[in-house]
XYZ file of C-alpha atoms in Angstrom:
413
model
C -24.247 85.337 1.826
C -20.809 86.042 3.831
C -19.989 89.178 5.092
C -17.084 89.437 2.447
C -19.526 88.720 -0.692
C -21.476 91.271 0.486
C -18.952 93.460 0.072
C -17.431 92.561 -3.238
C -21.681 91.985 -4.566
C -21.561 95.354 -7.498
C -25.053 95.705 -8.710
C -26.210 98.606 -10.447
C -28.764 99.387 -8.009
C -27.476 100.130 -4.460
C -28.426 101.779 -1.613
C -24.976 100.651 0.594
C -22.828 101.784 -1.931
C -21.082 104.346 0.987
C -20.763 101.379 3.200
C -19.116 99.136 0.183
C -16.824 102.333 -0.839
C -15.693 102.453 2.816
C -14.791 98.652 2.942
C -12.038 98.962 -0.258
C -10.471 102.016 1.393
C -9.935 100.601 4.606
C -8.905 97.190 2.467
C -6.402 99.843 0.534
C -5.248 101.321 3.675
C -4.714 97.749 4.826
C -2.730 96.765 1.927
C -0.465 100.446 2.075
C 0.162 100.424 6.154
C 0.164 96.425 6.291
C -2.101 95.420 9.239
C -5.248 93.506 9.004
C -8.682 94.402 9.912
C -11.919 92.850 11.944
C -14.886 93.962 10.511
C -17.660 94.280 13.420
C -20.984 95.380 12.326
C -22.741 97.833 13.934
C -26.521 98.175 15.978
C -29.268 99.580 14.546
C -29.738 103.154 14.618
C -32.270 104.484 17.312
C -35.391 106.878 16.684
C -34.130 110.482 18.233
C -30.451 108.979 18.606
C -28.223 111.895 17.188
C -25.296 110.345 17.347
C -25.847 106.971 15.363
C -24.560 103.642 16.749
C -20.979 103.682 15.010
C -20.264 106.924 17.037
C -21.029 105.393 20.024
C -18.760 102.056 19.199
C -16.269 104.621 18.977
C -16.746 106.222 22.081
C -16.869 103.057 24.373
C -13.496 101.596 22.113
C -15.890 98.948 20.838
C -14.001 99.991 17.530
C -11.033 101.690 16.528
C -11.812 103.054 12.519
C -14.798 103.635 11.163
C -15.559 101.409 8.135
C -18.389 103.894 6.870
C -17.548 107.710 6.270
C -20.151 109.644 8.627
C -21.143 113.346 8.891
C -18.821 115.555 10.804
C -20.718 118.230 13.392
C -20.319 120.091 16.371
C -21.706 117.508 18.637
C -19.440 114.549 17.507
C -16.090 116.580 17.388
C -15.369 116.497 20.902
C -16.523 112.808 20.895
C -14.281 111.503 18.022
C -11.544 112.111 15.982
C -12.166 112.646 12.169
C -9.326 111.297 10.020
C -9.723 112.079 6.431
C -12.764 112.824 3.468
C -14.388 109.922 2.404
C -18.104 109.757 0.410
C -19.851 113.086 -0.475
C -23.242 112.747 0.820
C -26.410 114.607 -0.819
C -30.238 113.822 -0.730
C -32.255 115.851 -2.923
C -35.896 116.726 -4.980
C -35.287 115.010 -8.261
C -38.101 116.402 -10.669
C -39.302 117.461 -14.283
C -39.343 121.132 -14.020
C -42.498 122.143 -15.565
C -42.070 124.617 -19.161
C -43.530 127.966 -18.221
C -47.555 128.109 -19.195
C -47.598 131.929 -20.843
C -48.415 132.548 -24.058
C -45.085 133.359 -26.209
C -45.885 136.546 -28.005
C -42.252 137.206 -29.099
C -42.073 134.278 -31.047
C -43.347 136.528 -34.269
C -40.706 139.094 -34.086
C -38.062 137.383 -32.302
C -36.496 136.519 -35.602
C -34.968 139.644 -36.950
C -33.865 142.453 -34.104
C -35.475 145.743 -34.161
C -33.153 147.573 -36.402
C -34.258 144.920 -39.320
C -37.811 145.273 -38.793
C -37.694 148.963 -39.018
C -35.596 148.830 -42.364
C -37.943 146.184 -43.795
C -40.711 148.476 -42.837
C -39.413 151.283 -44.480
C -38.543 149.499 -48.140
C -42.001 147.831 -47.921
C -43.595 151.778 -47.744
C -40.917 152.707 -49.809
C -42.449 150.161 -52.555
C -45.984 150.927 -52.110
C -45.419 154.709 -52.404
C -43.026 153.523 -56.360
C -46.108 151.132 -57.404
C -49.043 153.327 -56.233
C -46.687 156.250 -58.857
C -46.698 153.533 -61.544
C -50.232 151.782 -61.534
C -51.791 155.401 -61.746
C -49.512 156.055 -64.742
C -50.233 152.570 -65.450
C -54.468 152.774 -65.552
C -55.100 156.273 -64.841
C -57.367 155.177 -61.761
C -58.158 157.384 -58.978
C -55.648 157.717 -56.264
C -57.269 156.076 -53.486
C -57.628 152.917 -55.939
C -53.856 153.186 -56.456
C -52.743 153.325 -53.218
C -55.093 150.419 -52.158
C -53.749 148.449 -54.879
C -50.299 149.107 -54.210
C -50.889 147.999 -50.414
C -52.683 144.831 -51.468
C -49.636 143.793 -54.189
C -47.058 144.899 -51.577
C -48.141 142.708 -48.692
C -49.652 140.198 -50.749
C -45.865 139.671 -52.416
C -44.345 139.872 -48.703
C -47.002 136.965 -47.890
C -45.783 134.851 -50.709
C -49.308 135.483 -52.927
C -50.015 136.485 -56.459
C -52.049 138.818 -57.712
C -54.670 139.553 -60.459
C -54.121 143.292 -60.866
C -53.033 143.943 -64.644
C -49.590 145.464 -64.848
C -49.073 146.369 -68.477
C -46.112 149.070 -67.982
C -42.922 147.849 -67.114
C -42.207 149.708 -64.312
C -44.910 148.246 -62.345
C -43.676 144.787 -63.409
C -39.968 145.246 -62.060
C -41.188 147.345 -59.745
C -43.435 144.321 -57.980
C -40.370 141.715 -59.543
C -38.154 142.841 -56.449
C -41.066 143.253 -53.983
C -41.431 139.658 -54.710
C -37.550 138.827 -54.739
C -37.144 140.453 -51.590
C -40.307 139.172 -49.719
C -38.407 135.620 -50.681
C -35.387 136.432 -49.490
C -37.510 137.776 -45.883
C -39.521 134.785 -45.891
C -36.098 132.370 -46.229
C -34.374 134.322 -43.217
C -37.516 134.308 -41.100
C -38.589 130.708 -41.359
C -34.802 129.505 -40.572
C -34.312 131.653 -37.659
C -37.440 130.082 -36.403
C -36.745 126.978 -37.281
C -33.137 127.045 -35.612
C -34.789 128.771 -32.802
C -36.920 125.973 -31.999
C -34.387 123.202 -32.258
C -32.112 125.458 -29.976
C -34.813 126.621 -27.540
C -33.038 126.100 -23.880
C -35.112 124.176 -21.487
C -36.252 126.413 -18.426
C -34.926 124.963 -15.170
C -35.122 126.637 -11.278
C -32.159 127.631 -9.320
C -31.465 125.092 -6.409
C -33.912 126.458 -4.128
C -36.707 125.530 -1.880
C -38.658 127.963 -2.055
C -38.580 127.815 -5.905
C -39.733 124.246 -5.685
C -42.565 125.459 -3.483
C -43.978 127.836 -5.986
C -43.915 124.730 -8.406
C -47.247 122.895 -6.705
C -45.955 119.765 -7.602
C -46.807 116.830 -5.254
C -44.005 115.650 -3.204
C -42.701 113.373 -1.358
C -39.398 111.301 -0.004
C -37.847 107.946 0.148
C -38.056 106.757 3.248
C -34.742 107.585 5.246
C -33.758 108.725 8.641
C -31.735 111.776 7.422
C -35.037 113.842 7.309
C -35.125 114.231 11.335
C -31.881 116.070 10.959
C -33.315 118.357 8.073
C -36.844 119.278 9.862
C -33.848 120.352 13.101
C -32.272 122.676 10.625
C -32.090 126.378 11.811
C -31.860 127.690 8.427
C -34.676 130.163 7.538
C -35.450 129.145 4.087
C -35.843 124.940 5.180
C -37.996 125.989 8.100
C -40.660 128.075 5.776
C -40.841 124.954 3.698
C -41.612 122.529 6.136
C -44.336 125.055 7.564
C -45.526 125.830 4.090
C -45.170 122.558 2.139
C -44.124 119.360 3.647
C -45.754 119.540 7.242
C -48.955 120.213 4.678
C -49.190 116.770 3.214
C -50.721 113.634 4.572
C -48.243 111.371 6.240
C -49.517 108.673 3.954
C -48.448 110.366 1.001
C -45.233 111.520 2.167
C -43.141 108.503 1.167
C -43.245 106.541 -1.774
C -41.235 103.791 -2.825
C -38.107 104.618 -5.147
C -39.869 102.131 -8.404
C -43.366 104.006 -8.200
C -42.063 107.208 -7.072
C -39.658 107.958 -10.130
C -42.724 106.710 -12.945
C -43.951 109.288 -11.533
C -41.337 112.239 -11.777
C -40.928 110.803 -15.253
C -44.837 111.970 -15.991
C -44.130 115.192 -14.012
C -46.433 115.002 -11.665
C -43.938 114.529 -8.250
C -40.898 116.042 -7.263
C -39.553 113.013 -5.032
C -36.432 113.124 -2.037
C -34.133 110.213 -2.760
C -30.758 109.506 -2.812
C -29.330 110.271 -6.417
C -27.638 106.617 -6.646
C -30.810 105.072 -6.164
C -32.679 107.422 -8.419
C -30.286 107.777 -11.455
C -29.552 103.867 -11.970
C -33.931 103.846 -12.283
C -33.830 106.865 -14.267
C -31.163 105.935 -16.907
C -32.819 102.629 -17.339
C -36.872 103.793 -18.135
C -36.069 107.757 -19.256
C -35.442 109.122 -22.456
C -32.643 112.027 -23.661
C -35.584 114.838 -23.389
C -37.341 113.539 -20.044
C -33.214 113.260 -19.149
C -32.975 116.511 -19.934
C -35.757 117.959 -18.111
C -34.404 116.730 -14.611
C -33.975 119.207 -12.242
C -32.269 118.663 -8.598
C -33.205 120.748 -5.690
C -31.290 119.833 -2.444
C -33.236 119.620 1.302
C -29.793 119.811 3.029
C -26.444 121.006 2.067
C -24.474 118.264 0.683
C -21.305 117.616 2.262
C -17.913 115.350 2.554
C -18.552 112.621 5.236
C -15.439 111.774 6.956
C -13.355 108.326 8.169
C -13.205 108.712 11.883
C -11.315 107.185 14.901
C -11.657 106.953 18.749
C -10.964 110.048 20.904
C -7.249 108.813 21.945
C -6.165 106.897 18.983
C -2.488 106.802 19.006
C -2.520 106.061 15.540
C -4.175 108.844 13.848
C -1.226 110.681 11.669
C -0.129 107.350 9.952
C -3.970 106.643 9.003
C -3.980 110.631 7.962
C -0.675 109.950 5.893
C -1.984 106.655 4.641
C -5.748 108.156 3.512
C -3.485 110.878 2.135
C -1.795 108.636 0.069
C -4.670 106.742 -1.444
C -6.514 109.815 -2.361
C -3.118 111.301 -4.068
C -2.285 107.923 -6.433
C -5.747 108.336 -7.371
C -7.361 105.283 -5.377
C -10.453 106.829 -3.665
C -11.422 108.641 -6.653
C -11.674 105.589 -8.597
C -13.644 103.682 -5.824
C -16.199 106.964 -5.749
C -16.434 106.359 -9.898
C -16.985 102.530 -9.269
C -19.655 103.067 -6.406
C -21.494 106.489 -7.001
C -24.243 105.987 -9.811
C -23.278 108.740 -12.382
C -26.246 111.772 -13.340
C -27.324 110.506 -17.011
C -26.385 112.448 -19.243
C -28.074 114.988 -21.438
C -27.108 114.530 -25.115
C -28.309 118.030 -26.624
C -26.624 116.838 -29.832
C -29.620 114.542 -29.892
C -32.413 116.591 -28.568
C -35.062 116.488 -31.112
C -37.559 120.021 -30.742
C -40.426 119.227 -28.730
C -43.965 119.617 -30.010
C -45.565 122.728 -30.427
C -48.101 123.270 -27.526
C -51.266 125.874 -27.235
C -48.876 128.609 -25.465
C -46.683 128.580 -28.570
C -49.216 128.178 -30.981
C -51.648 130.815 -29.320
C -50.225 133.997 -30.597
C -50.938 132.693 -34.208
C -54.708 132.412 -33.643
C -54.899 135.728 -31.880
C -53.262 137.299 -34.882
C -55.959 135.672 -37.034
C -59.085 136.494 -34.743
C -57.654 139.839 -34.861
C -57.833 139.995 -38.553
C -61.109 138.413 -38.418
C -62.298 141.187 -36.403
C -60.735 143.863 -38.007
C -62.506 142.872 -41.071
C -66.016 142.808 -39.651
C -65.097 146.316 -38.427
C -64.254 147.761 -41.824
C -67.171 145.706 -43.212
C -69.755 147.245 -40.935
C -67.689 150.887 -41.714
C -67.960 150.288 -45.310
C -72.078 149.086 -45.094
C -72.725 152.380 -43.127
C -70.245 154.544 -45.274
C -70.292 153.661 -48.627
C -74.097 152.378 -48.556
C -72.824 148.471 -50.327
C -75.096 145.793 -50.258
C -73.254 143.402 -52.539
C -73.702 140.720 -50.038
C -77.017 140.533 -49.743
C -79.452 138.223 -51.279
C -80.694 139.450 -54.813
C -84.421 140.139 -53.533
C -82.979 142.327 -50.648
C -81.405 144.036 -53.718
C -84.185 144.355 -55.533
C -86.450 145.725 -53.157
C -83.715 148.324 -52.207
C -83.764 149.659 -55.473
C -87.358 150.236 -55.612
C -87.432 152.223 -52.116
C -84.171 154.333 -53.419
C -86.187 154.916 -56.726
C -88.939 155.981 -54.669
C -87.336 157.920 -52.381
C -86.096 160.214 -55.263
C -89.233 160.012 -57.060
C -90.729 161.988 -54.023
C -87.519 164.303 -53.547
């Protein structure tokens, strides 16, 4: 195709959208300052160049204006004269961040704050002590069996159970009647806290670190770009310990992945992957859904920035160019070029976000609670075969021949 379709070619998927966005500015600046423009097109960018080749067409006056914004440093500012913003630039680790794997122990009493527990605590041994008073007025059993009973009613009521035990008077009966109205009105508070809780529970993310990606183990690895020469030259403490720690740790083979495979992959969560976010969203928004959406997490390799419009060292033109960029960014021009070429970040509809499944972490202080009754009641078992001598469990012929060494036993006593 021509040089000018190229240009005015809007796909969704784009990896020259900075160039494209630089060609309608310059066309606007065209239009606002009336002159016309010669697009040239630059050389190919050289392995260790640190310059790039539309800085040097600068330099020798092979051009006058850039048509691409480029990155402003130290080295090119006494080369070139920078004009005016154009494209904010960013790379960075697009991942799933991975749900902490601890068991959630708080998930029992999380519901009601300490103060509640305490008080329900209290009226629950404030009940047992009333119907332990009115079941031995009630049957005139011993007090141990009272208070035994009372503690089985009592919890059994809070646990939404019946129970068998007689209750004749009827003070035991309204005295079990609001047991049982307010272990309801417990059980309807706790199950739509947790309920709420779930379908509310924030999704854990990292702060935009490195070294917080590092302790993630994830696999990683980068589209393939020449940006990441300038990254591994960074003096910055933090981006050196992860290249000595991390990246200079995996196989050059399995360092860069193509955009397609790379981001089925993030979408599994098995890969944090280095990409431009244009070229990662517009795959993203087409094969994710809301919760995978949702899980995204960006960490950046370098610090984004604003690349700039730049012109030769002597250009005698460079306030009306500054007054004329001025202008377009003012009436509103360059922001709507950045919204027409800049793929947006999906977004996360939490409105929608259904509550994910329950997993083994969540799940796991349940079972401990019930191995822990399990155990508990092998321990008063054995207590109460040594203690209280009962052998109602055993067979009938164990039984029997009990009973005949007992009757022996006091035979010889």
């Amino acid at each position: 195709m021509s040089l000018m379709d190229y240009f005015h070619e809007y796909r969704d998927i784009t990896r020259d959208a900075r160039l494209k966005f630089g060609f309608f500015i310059l066309s606007h600046l065209s239009n606002l300052l009336n002159f016309s423009i010669e697009y040239v097109q630059a050389g190919e960018w050289a392995h260790g160049d640190g310059l790039g080749p539309t800085v040097r067409a600068l330099m020798n006056s092979s051009i006058d204006l850039t048509g691409t914004p480029g990155n402003m440093n130290t080295e090119r500012l006494s080369l070139i004269k920078f004009i005016h913003q154009g494209w904010p630039f960013r790379t960075c680790f697009i991942f799933r961040n991975p749900q902490p794997k601890t068991i959630k122990a708080e998930e029992l009493l999380r519901p009601f704050v300490h103060g509640v527990w305490c008080l329900v605590g209290l009226f629950l041994l404030t009940s047992m002590a009333i119907l332990a008073l009115t079941s031995k007025w009630d049957r005139r059993d011993g007090e141990l069996a009272c208070i035994a009973n009372a503690f089985t009613m009592t919890l059994g009521a809070l646990c939404q159970q019946g129970t068998e035990i007689q209750m004749p008077r009827l003070s035991t009966r309204v005295a079990f009647l609001s047991v049982l109205i307010f272990s309801l009105l417990v059980y309807n508070y706790y199950s739509a806290c947790v309920v709420s809780a779930r379908l509310d529970e924030p999704i854990v993310k990292i702060s935009d670190s490195l070294e917080e990606l590092g302790k993630l183990h994830l696999r990683m690895a980068s589209e393939r770009m020449f940006y990441l020469s300038f990254y591994f030259a960074s003096p910055d403490k933090q981006t050196k310990k992860f290249h000595e720690q991390y990246w200079f740790k995996i196989p050059e083979a399995q360092q860069f992945l193509d955009p397609d495979v790379a981001i089925e992959l993030v979408r599994r969560g098995h890969l944090a992957y280095h990409v431009h976010p244009d070229v990662a969203y517009a795959l993203i928004e087409k094969h994710y859904d809301n919760r995978e959406i949702c899980e995204l997490m960006e960490v950046h390799w370098g610090r984004p920035i604003d690349t700039m419009f730049a012109a030769t060292k002597n250009c005698t033109f460079e306030e009306i160019l500054k007054i004329g960029f001025i202008k377009i960014t003012e009436v509103g021009l360059r922001y709507r070029q950045l919204r027409r070429w800049q793929y947006r970040k999906p977004v996360c509809r939490k409105d929608i976000l259904n509550a994910s499944s329950i997993n083994m972490y969540e799940f796991a202080t349940h079972l401990i609670l019930l191995a822990a009754g399990a155990l508990l009641a092998l321990v008063v078992y054995g207590l109460e075969l040594v203690l209280f001598d009962r052998t109602i469990i055993l067979p009938a012929e164990f039984r029997e021949q009990r009973a005949r060494w007992i009757r022996h036993r006091d035979s010889l006593l």
